[in-house]
Tab-separated table of C-alpha atoms in Angstrom:
chain	number	residue	atom	x	y	z
L	97	MET	CA	0.000	0.000	0.000
L	98	ASN	CA	1.324	3.381	-0.950
L	99	ALA	CA	0.919	6.857	0.543
L	100	ALA	CA	-2.054	7.682	-1.715
L	101	PHE	CA	-3.885	4.598	-0.422
L	102	HIS	CA	-3.251	5.642	3.188
L	103	GLU	CA	-4.217	9.259	2.485
L	104	TYR	CA	-7.553	8.171	1.004
L	105	PHE	CA	-8.631	6.489	4.238
L	106	MET	CA	-7.028	9.107	6.493
L	107	LYS	CA	-9.282	11.673	4.804
L	108	MET	CA	-12.248	9.561	5.908
L	109	ALA	CA	-10.851	9.455	9.435
L	110	LEU	CA	-10.479	13.250	9.323
L	111	ARG	CA	-14.170	13.573	8.456
L	112	GLU	CA	-14.936	11.494	11.538
L	113	ALA	CA	-12.687	13.772	13.627
L	114	GLU	CA	-14.619	16.784	12.351
L	115	LYS	CA	-17.859	15.129	13.515
L	116	ALA	CA	-16.331	14.740	16.971
L	117	ALA	CA	-15.294	18.409	17.049
L	118	ALA	CA	-18.794	19.465	15.977
L	119	ASP	CA	-20.163	17.497	18.947
L	120	GLY	CA	-17.698	19.147	21.366
L	121	GLU	CA	-15.566	16.003	21.611
L	122	VAL	CA	-11.790	15.885	21.220
L	123	PRO	CA	-11.478	15.530	17.434
L	124	ALA	CA	-10.178	12.059	16.753
L	125	GLY	CA	-11.536	9.872	13.984
L	126	CYS	CA	-10.912	6.268	13.025
L	127	VAL	CA	-11.576	4.050	10.008
L	128	ILE	CA	-10.848	0.314	9.799
L	129	VAL	CA	-10.613	-1.392	6.417
L	130	ARG	CA	-10.006	-4.927	5.222
L	131	ARG	CA	-6.491	-4.951	3.767
L	132	PRO	CA	-6.530	-5.915	0.074
L	133	ALA	CA	-4.489	-8.988	-0.849
L	134	ASP	CA	-2.698	-7.018	-3.562
L	135	PRO	CA	-0.461	-4.337	-2.005
L	136	ASP	CA	-0.809	-2.264	-5.190
L	137	ALA	CA	-4.610	-2.357	-5.127
L	138	PRO	CA	-6.503	0.941	-5.284
L	139	PRO	CA	-8.474	2.147	-2.237
L	140	ALA	CA	-11.704	0.936	-3.865
L	141	ALA	CA	-10.441	-2.636	-3.362
L	142	ALA	CA	-10.498	-2.238	0.430
L	143	ARG	CA	-13.782	-2.917	2.229
L	144	ILE	CA	-14.589	-0.403	4.959
L	145	LEU	CA	-15.440	-2.310	8.134
L	146	ALA	CA	-15.954	0.575	10.568
L	147	ARG	CA	-15.890	4.335	11.036
L	148	ALA	CA	-16.053	6.108	14.369
L	149	HIS	CA	-15.186	9.300	16.213
L	150	ASN	CA	-14.559	10.188	19.822
L	151	GLN	CA	-17.707	10.145	21.964
L	152	PRO	CA	-16.711	9.974	25.664
L	153	GLU	CA	-18.745	13.084	26.532
L	154	GLY	CA	-21.829	12.157	24.524
L	155	LEU	CA	-21.888	8.540	25.668
L	156	CYS	CA	-20.659	9.369	29.193
L	157	ASP	CA	-18.061	6.628	28.760
L	158	ALA	CA	-14.318	7.092	29.257
L	159	THR	CA	-13.644	4.211	26.856
L	160	ALA	CA	-15.639	5.702	23.952
L	161	HIS	CA	-12.542	6.687	21.993
L	162	ALA	CA	-12.744	6.534	18.193
L	163	GLU	CA	-10.496	3.479	18.048
L	164	MET	CA	-12.441	1.535	20.690
L	165	LEU	CA	-15.756	2.213	18.970
L	166	ALA	CA	-14.306	1.307	15.568
L	167	LEU	CA	-12.780	-1.927	16.901
L	168	SER	CA	-16.172	-2.979	18.245
L	169	ALA	CA	-17.928	-2.098	14.992
L	170	ALA	CA	-15.304	-3.902	12.889
L	171	SER	CA	-15.609	-6.995	15.087
L	172	ASP	CA	-19.384	-6.894	14.592
L	173	ALA	CA	-18.916	-6.502	10.822
L	174	THR	CA	-16.558	-9.468	10.572
L	175	GLY	CA	-18.072	-11.657	13.277
L	176	ASN	CA	-14.633	-12.023	14.818
L	177	TRP	CA	-12.739	-10.101	17.492
L	178	ARG	CA	-9.490	-10.984	15.730
L	179	LEU	CA	-9.094	-8.287	13.091
L	180	ALA	CA	-6.353	-9.915	11.035
L	181	ASP	CA	-5.903	-8.534	7.522
L	182	THR	CA	-7.127	-5.073	8.486
L	183	VAL	CA	-5.682	-1.582	8.559
L	184	LEU	CA	-6.694	0.885	11.245
L	185	TYR	CA	-6.494	4.584	10.354
L	186	VAL	CA	-6.695	7.164	13.126
L	187	THR	CA	-6.069	10.886	13.051
L	188	LYS	CA	-4.158	10.961	16.347
L	189	GLU	CA	-1.800	8.333	17.684
L	190	PRO	CA	-3.695	5.863	19.878
L	191	CYS	CA	-3.553	6.366	23.637
L	192	PRO	CA	-2.299	3.475	25.822
L	193	MET	CA	-5.840	2.069	26.269
L	194	CYS	CA	-6.537	2.070	22.543
L	195	ALA	CA	-3.068	0.788	21.658
L	196	GLY	CA	-3.577	-2.161	23.993
L	197	ALA	CA	-6.972	-2.959	22.490
L	198	ILE	CA	-5.582	-2.658	18.949
L	199	ALA	CA	-2.782	-5.094	19.742
L	200	LEU	CA	-5.177	-7.521	21.444
L	201	ALA	CA	-7.490	-7.364	18.407
L	202	ARG	CA	-4.536	-8.465	16.234
L	203	VAL	CA	-4.735	-5.457	13.887
L	204	PRO	CA	-1.622	-5.879	11.712
L	205	LEU	CA	-1.194	-2.264	10.540
L	206	VAL	CA	-1.949	0.995	12.357
L	207	VAL	CA	-1.685	4.274	10.461
L	208	TRP	CA	-1.986	7.610	12.235
L	209	GLY	CA	-1.751	11.253	11.328
L	210	VAL	CA	-0.251	13.120	14.254
L	211	SER	CA	1.868	11.576	17.004
L	212	ASP	CA	1.048	12.299	20.644
L	213	GLN	CA	4.327	13.177	22.333
L	214	LYS	CA	2.705	13.243	25.794
L	215	ARG	CA	0.377	10.219	25.825
L	216	GLY	CA	1.117	8.222	22.684
L	217	GLY	CA	0.568	4.511	23.127
L	218	GLU	CA	3.549	3.751	20.905
L	219	THR	CA	5.837	6.803	20.827
L	220	VAL	CA	5.705	7.344	24.595
L	221	PHE	CA	4.731	3.969	26.081
L	222	GLY	CA	5.934	1.535	23.394
L	223	ILE	CA	2.875	-0.693	23.713
L	224	PHE	CA	2.957	-2.073	20.165
L	225	ALA	CA	6.602	-3.089	20.532
L	226	HIS	CA	6.386	-4.217	24.172
L	227	SER	CA	7.786	-7.703	24.725
L	228	GLY	CA	4.803	-8.633	26.909
L	229	MET	CA	2.373	-8.204	24.031
L	230	ASN	CA	1.632	-11.248	21.887
L	231	HIS	CA	0.945	-9.162	18.771
L	232	HIS	CA	3.091	-6.327	17.409
L	233	PRO	CA	1.348	-4.247	14.744
L	234	GLU	CA	3.321	-2.385	12.139
L	235	THR	CA	2.858	1.371	12.282
L	236	VAL	CA	2.954	4.220	9.811
L	237	ALA	CA	2.944	7.718	11.301
L	238	GLY	CA	2.566	11.136	9.743
L	239	ILE	CA	-0.052	10.468	7.059
L	240	LEU	CA	-1.808	13.817	6.464
L	241	GLU	CA	-0.090	15.021	9.614
L	242	ASP	CA	-0.736	18.741	9.009
L	243	PRO	CA	-4.527	18.507	8.596
L	244	CYS	CA	-4.752	16.009	11.475
L	245	LYS	CA	-2.810	18.395	13.700
L	246	ALA	CA	-4.829	21.402	12.509
L	247	VAL	CA	-8.163	19.890	13.541
L	248	LEU	CA	-6.785	19.340	17.067
L	249	VAL	CA	-5.139	22.767	17.333
L	250	ASP	CA	-8.279	24.530	16.079
L	251	PHE	CA	-10.480	22.611	18.508
L	252	PHE	CA	-8.377	23.438	21.565
L	253	ARG	CA	-7.867	27.052	20.443
L	254	ARG	CA	-11.676	27.463	20.251
L	255	ARG	CA	-12.121	25.730	23.594
L	256	ARG	CA	-9.608	28.061	25.281
L	257	ALA	CA	-11.266	31.110	23.700
L	258	GLU	CA	-14.706	29.979	24.899
L	259	SER	CA	-13.312	29.419	28.376
L	260	ALA	CA	-11.750	32.899	28.404
L	261	ASP	CA	-15.052	34.436	27.276
L	262	ARG	CA	-16.823	32.933	30.307
L	263	THR	CA	-14.450	34.550	32.775
């Protein structure tokens, strides 16, 4: 799979992140697709299994991160909790909770837009590479990094401005 393939699905994840922002949620979006057998296949060859965005506030559930919701939906779509032969796209690097769930679900490839240098499940905590994990997904970081970062920066800039207006 090439960069254009990854960008196609990251754009879908970005649309999910925008839905989260519109709902007042931290803007993270996730898409899980079935990985085509042919690595040179076009995006149309990949079946979309799940799309989700952050919803902890709306669902009143600390675990309602985009990745967790997408993993559940993809498992429902496939009838299997083992998500072999899939690719998970997420706008922001998975947190430790999500990284653990992704590894346990046997997702072989995780692609994210912007890394989280404070709470990143891989860059900070090394969960995907941890020797105690029985599955070690490959990762690709930095796909559409600028727009993924912009949606987060804009969201928190607006939130700070709204907070300042109330004082």
